Amino acid sequence: MSDHDETTENRLRKELPDEVAPGAAEAGDASEGTGTPDERPEPGLTGRQRLAQGLWPPRVTRAQLIVALLLFGLGFGLAVQVASNSDGDGALRGARQEDLVRILDELDDRTQRLEDEKQGLEKQRDELENSSNQAEEARKQTVEKERQLGILAGTVAAQGPGITMTIDDTKGTVEADMLLDAIQELRAAGAEAIQVNDVRVVAGTYLTDSGNGVSVDGNKINAPYRFKVIGKPQDLEPALNIPGGVVQTLEKEQATVTIEQSDKIVVDALRAAKRPDYARSSSQ
């Protein structure tokens, strides 16, 4: 090599910077990044490994977890329902014709049994209603019968259409048998309740002469004798006015008889209920 060549080489060395070692160069390149030393990727990791480190472990919030659980439950329920429907449809779809006929027969039999049971229950209901109605009707009839018997026995007051007959005996010639004939004639004409003055006339009533008056069941009454009678006025008055009847007999004894019809006659004289000494109901 010539002196000229050595001089040129030395000059070029002085002008070029010193060579940098390979390790220092790599360190310098790494230090030029924007991240801190802790955020630098670990040496020797591939891109796939770094991606996996970023995805796991997952960062999940509470709201996301609740939504995920709800979606899971909903999906599970839908799956179970679809599977159940599929099983039922599949069972019927795959059944033989004989099985389908048997199933239909069983359904028809069950429907008929339910219908029979319904009719039986409706019949029991009707019987109970009829029984209740019959019991109520029997009770009403019993009350009505008791009221009728009370009227006949004289233990209850009564009112209705009828007549009022007044016998004025100024001469004192009217006797007990004449008043008894009047009572018998009224009963025969359909009288339902009779009262003479303040005494109720009943089935066992008896009349006797008592001085200047008449005694009815031991109760002395005096003229004028006032009969209050409940019955059909159109039948009662003619029965008393028949020829040779009560009115003509009393008038022969110089008594004055007055008869008045009315739509409302009140018989309010009462008799105390008497218990028989010996007679008893045969049902006891």
Coordinates of C-alpha atoms in Angstrom, one line a residue:
M1 CA 0.0 0.0 0.0
S2 CA 1.3 3.4 -0.8
D3 CA 1.6 6.4 1.5
H4 CA -1.2 8.1 -0.4
D5 CA -3.7 5.3 0.4
E6 CA -2.8 5.2 4.1
T7 CA -3.3 9.0 4.4
T8 CA -6.8 8.7 2.8
E9 CA -7.9 5.9 5.1
N10 CA -6.8 7.8 8.2
R11 CA -8.7 10.8 7.2
L12 CA -11.9 8.8 6.6
R13 CA -11.6 7.2 10.0
K14 CA -11.5 10.5 11.7
E15 CA -14.6 11.8 9.8
L16 CA -16.8 8.7 10.5
P17 CA -18.2 8.1 14.1
D18 CA -16.9 5.3 16.2
E19 CA -18.6 2.0 15.6
V20 CA -21.3 1.0 18.1
A21 CA -21.4 -2.4 19.5
P22 CA -24.4 -4.6 18.5
G23 CA -25.7 -5.0 22.1
A24 CA -25.6 -1.3 22.7
A25 CA -27.5 -0.6 19.5
E26 CA -30.3 -3.0 20.4
A27 CA -30.5 -1.5 23.9
G28 CA -30.7 2.0 22.4
D29 CA -33.5 1.0 20.1
A30 CA -35.5 -0.5 22.9
S31 CA -35.0 2.6 25.1
E32 CA -36.4 4.8 22.3
G33 CA -40.0 3.3 22.8
T34 CA -42.7 5.3 24.6
G35 CA -43.5 2.7 27.3
T36 CA -41.9 2.4 30.7
P37 CA -39.5 -0.5 31.4
D38 CA -42.4 -2.4 33.1
E39 CA -44.7 -2.1 30.1
R40 CA -42.2 -3.5 27.6
P41 CA -43.1 -6.9 26.2
E42 CA -41.1 -9.7 27.6
P43 CA -38.2 -10.7 25.4
G44 CA -38.6 -13.9 23.5
L45 CA -42.5 -13.9 23.3
T46 CA -44.3 -14.3 20.0
G47 CA -47.2 -12.3 18.8
R48 CA -49.7 -15.1 19.5
Q49 CA -48.5 -15.5 23.0
R50 CA -48.8 -11.8 23.7
L51 CA -52.4 -11.9 22.3
A52 CA -53.3 -14.8 24.6
Q53 CA -51.9 -12.8 27.6
G54 CA -54.1 -9.9 26.7
L55 CA -57.3 -12.0 26.5
W56 CA -56.8 -14.1 29.7
P57 CA -57.8 -13.8 32.4
P58 CA -60.9 -12.0 31.2
R59 CA -62.0 -8.8 32.9
V60 CA -65.8 -9.2 33.5
T61 CA -68.1 -6.6 35.3
R62 CA -71.0 -7.6 37.6
A63 CA -73.6 -6.4 35.1
Q64 CA -72.1 -8.5 32.4
L65 CA -72.2 -11.5 34.7
I66 CA -75.8 -11.0 35.6
V67 CA -76.9 -10.6 32.0
A68 CA -74.9 -13.8 31.1
L69 CA -76.7 -15.8 33.9
L70 CA -80.1 -14.6 32.8
L71 CA -79.4 -15.4 29.2
F72 CA -78.2 -18.8 30.2
G73 CA -81.4 -19.5 32.3
L74 CA -83.6 -18.4 29.5
G75 CA -81.9 -20.5 26.9
F76 CA -82.0 -23.5 29.2
G77 CA -85.8 -23.1 29.8
L78 CA -86.5 -22.8 26.1
A79 CA -84.4 -25.8 25.4
V80 CA -86.3 -27.9 28.0
Q81 CA -89.7 -26.7 26.7
V82 CA -88.8 -27.5 23.1
A83 CA -87.5 -30.9 24.1
S84 CA -90.7 -31.7 26.1
N85 CA -92.9 -30.7 23.2
S86 CA -90.8 -32.6 20.8
D87 CA -91.0 -35.7 23.0
G88 CA -94.9 -35.5 23.3
D89 CA -95.4 -34.8 19.6
G90 CA -92.8 -37.5 18.7
A91 CA -94.6 -40.0 20.9
L92 CA -98.0 -39.4 19.2
R93 CA -96.4 -39.1 15.8
G94 CA -94.6 -42.4 16.2
A95 CA -97.5 -44.3 17.8
R96 CA -99.3 -47.0 15.9
Q97 CA -102.8 -46.7 14.7
E98 CA -104.0 -49.2 17.3
D99 CA -102.5 -47.1 20.0
L100 CA -104.0 -44.0 18.8
V101 CA -107.5 -45.6 18.7
R102 CA -107.0 -46.9 22.2
I103 CA -106.0 -43.4 23.4
L104 CA -109.1 -41.9 21.8
D105 CA -111.3 -44.6 23.4
E106 CA -109.9 -43.9 26.8
L107 CA -110.5 -40.2 26.3
D108 CA -114.1 -40.9 25.3
D109 CA -114.6 -43.2 28.4
R110 CA -113.2 -40.5 30.7
T111 CA -115.4 -37.9 29.1
Q112 CA -118.5 -40.1 29.6
R113 CA -117.6 -40.8 33.2
L114 CA -117.2 -37.1 33.9
E115 CA -120.6 -36.4 32.2
D116 CA -122.3 -39.1 34.3
E117 CA -120.7 -37.7 37.5
K118 CA -122.0 -34.2 36.5
Q119 CA -125.5 -35.5 36.0
G120 CA -125.4 -37.3 39.3
L121 CA -124.3 -34.1 41.1
E122 CA -127.0 -32.1 39.4
K123 CA -129.6 -34.7 40.4
Q124 CA -128.4 -34.6 44.0
R125 CA -128.6 -30.8 43.9
D126 CA -132.2 -30.9 42.6
E127 CA -133.2 -33.5 45.3
L128 CA -131.7 -31.2 48.0
E129 CA -133.5 -28.2 46.6
N130 CA -136.8 -30.2 46.4
S131 CA -136.2 -31.5 49.9
S132 CA -135.6 -28.0 51.2
N133 CA -138.7 -26.7 49.4
Q134 CA -140.8 -29.6 50.8
A135 CA -139.5 -28.9 54.3
E136 CA -140.4 -25.3 53.9
E137 CA -143.8 -26.1 52.6
A138 CA -144.4 -28.6 55.4
R139 CA -143.4 -25.9 57.9
K140 CA -145.8 -23.4 56.4
Q141 CA -148.6 -26.0 56.4
T142 CA -147.8 -26.8 60.0
V143 CA -148.0 -23.1 61.0
E144 CA -151.2 -22.7 59.0
K145 CA -152.7 -25.8 60.6
E146 CA -151.7 -24.6 64.0
R147 CA -153.3 -21.2 63.4
Q148 CA -156.5 -22.9 62.2
L149 CA -156.6 -25.1 65.2
G150 CA -156.0 -22.1 67.4
I151 CA -159.0 -20.4 65.9
L152 CA -161.2 -23.4 66.5
A153 CA -159.9 -23.8 70.0
G154 CA -160.3 -20.1 70.7
T155 CA -156.7 -19.6 71.7
V156 CA -155.9 -17.0 69.0
A157 CA -157.8 -14.0 67.8
A158 CA -159.4 -14.1 64.3
Q159 CA -160.8 -11.6 61.8
G160 CA -162.7 -11.7 58.6
P161 CA -166.0 -11.1 56.9
G162 CA -169.1 -12.1 58.8
I163 CA -172.1 -10.7 60.6
T164 CA -173.0 -9.1 63.9
M165 CA -176.3 -10.3 65.5
T166 CA -177.7 -8.3 68.4
I167 CA -180.6 -9.8 70.6
D168 CA -182.2 -7.2 72.8
D169 CA -184.3 -9.0 75.5
T170 CA -186.2 -6.3 77.4
K171 CA -188.7 -8.8 78.7
G172 CA -186.2 -11.3 80.0
T173 CA -187.8 -14.1 78.1
V174 CA -184.7 -15.3 76.1
E175 CA -183.4 -18.6 77.6
A176 CA -180.1 -20.5 77.2
D177 CA -181.6 -23.1 74.8
M178 CA -182.6 -20.3 72.4
L179 CA -179.1 -18.9 72.2
L180 CA -177.7 -22.5 71.8
D181 CA -180.0 -23.0 68.8
A182 CA -178.6 -19.8 67.3
I183 CA -175.1 -21.1 67.8
Q184 CA -175.9 -24.4 66.2
E185 CA -177.6 -22.8 63.3
L186 CA -174.6 -20.5 62.7
R187 CA -172.2 -23.5 62.8
A188 CA -174.3 -25.3 60.3
A189 CA -174.2 -22.3 58.0
G190 CA -170.4 -22.3 58.0
A191 CA -169.4 -20.0 61.0
E192 CA -165.7 -20.4 61.7
A193 CA -165.4 -18.3 64.8
I194 CA -168.2 -17.1 67.2
Q195 CA -168.1 -14.8 70.2
V196 CA -171.0 -14.0 72.5
N197 CA -170.5 -10.8 74.4
D198 CA -167.0 -11.4 75.9
V199 CA -167.0 -15.2 75.8
R200 CA -165.4 -17.2 73.0
V201 CA -167.6 -20.1 71.7
V202 CA -165.7 -23.3 71.1
A203 CA -166.6 -26.9 70.4
G204 CA -167.1 -27.8 74.1
T205 CA -169.1 -24.6 74.9
Y206 CA -172.3 -25.1 77.0
L207 CA -175.0 -22.6 78.0
T208 CA -177.2 -22.6 81.1
D209 CA -179.8 -20.3 82.5
S210 CA -178.6 -18.0 85.3
G211 CA -181.2 -15.9 87.0
N212 CA -182.1 -13.0 84.7
G213 CA -179.4 -13.9 82.2
V214 CA -177.5 -16.8 80.6
S215 CA -174.2 -18.5 81.6
V216 CA -171.7 -19.4 78.8
D217 CA -169.2 -22.0 80.0
G218 CA -169.7 -20.7 83.5
N219 CA -169.4 -17.0 82.6
K220 CA -172.7 -15.1 83.2
I221 CA -173.7 -12.7 80.4
N222 CA -176.6 -10.3 80.3
A223 CA -178.8 -8.9 77.5
P224 CA -178.4 -7.5 75.0
Y225 CA -176.7 -10.6 73.6
R226 CA -174.2 -9.6 70.9
F227 CA -173.0 -12.4 68.6
K228 CA -169.9 -11.7 66.5
V229 CA -169.6 -14.4 63.8
I230 CA -166.9 -14.9 61.1
G231 CA -168.0 -16.6 58.0
K232 CA -169.7 -16.0 54.7
P233 CA -172.3 -13.3 55.3
Q234 CA -174.5 -14.4 52.4
D235 CA -174.9 -17.9 54.0
L236 CA -175.0 -16.8 57.7
E237 CA -177.9 -14.3 57.6
P238 CA -180.3 -16.4 55.5
A239 CA -179.7 -19.4 57.8
L240 CA -181.0 -17.3 60.8
N241 CA -184.0 -15.9 58.9
I242 CA -185.4 -19.2 57.6
P243 CA -189.1 -19.7 58.4
G244 CA -189.4 -21.1 61.8
G245 CA -185.8 -20.4 62.5
V246 CA -183.8 -18.5 65.1
V247 CA -185.1 -15.0 64.3
Q248 CA -188.8 -16.0 64.3
T249 CA -188.4 -17.9 67.5
L250 CA -186.8 -15.0 69.3
E251 CA -189.3 -12.5 68.0
K252 CA -192.1 -14.7 69.3
E253 CA -190.5 -14.2 72.8
Q254 CA -190.8 -10.5 72.2
A255 CA -187.0 -10.1 71.6
T256 CA -185.6 -7.8 69.0
V257 CA -183.1 -9.2 66.6
T258 CA -180.8 -7.1 64.4
I259 CA -178.3 -8.6 61.9
E260 CA -175.6 -6.6 60.1
Q261 CA -173.2 -7.8 57.5
S262 CA -169.6 -6.6 57.5
D263 CA -166.4 -7.2 55.6
K264 CA -164.4 -7.2 58.8
I265 CA -165.5 -8.9 62.0
V266 CA -162.9 -9.2 64.8
V267 CA -163.3 -12.0 67.3
D268 CA -160.8 -11.3 70.0
A269 CA -162.1 -13.1 73.1
L270 CA -159.6 -15.9 73.9
R271 CA -159.8 -19.1 75.7
A272 CA -156.8 -20.5 77.7
A273 CA -155.4 -23.7 76.2
K274 CA -156.4 -26.6 78.4
R275 CA -154.3 -29.7 78.5
P276 CA -156.4 -32.9 78.5
D277 CA -156.2 -34.9 81.7
Y278 CA -156.1 -38.3 80.0
A279 CA -156.1 -38.0 76.2
R280 CA -152.6 -38.1 74.6
S281 CA -151.5 -38.0 71.0
S282 CA -151.1 -41.5 69.5
S283 CA -147.7 -40.5 68.0
Q284 CA -146.2 -40.0 71.5

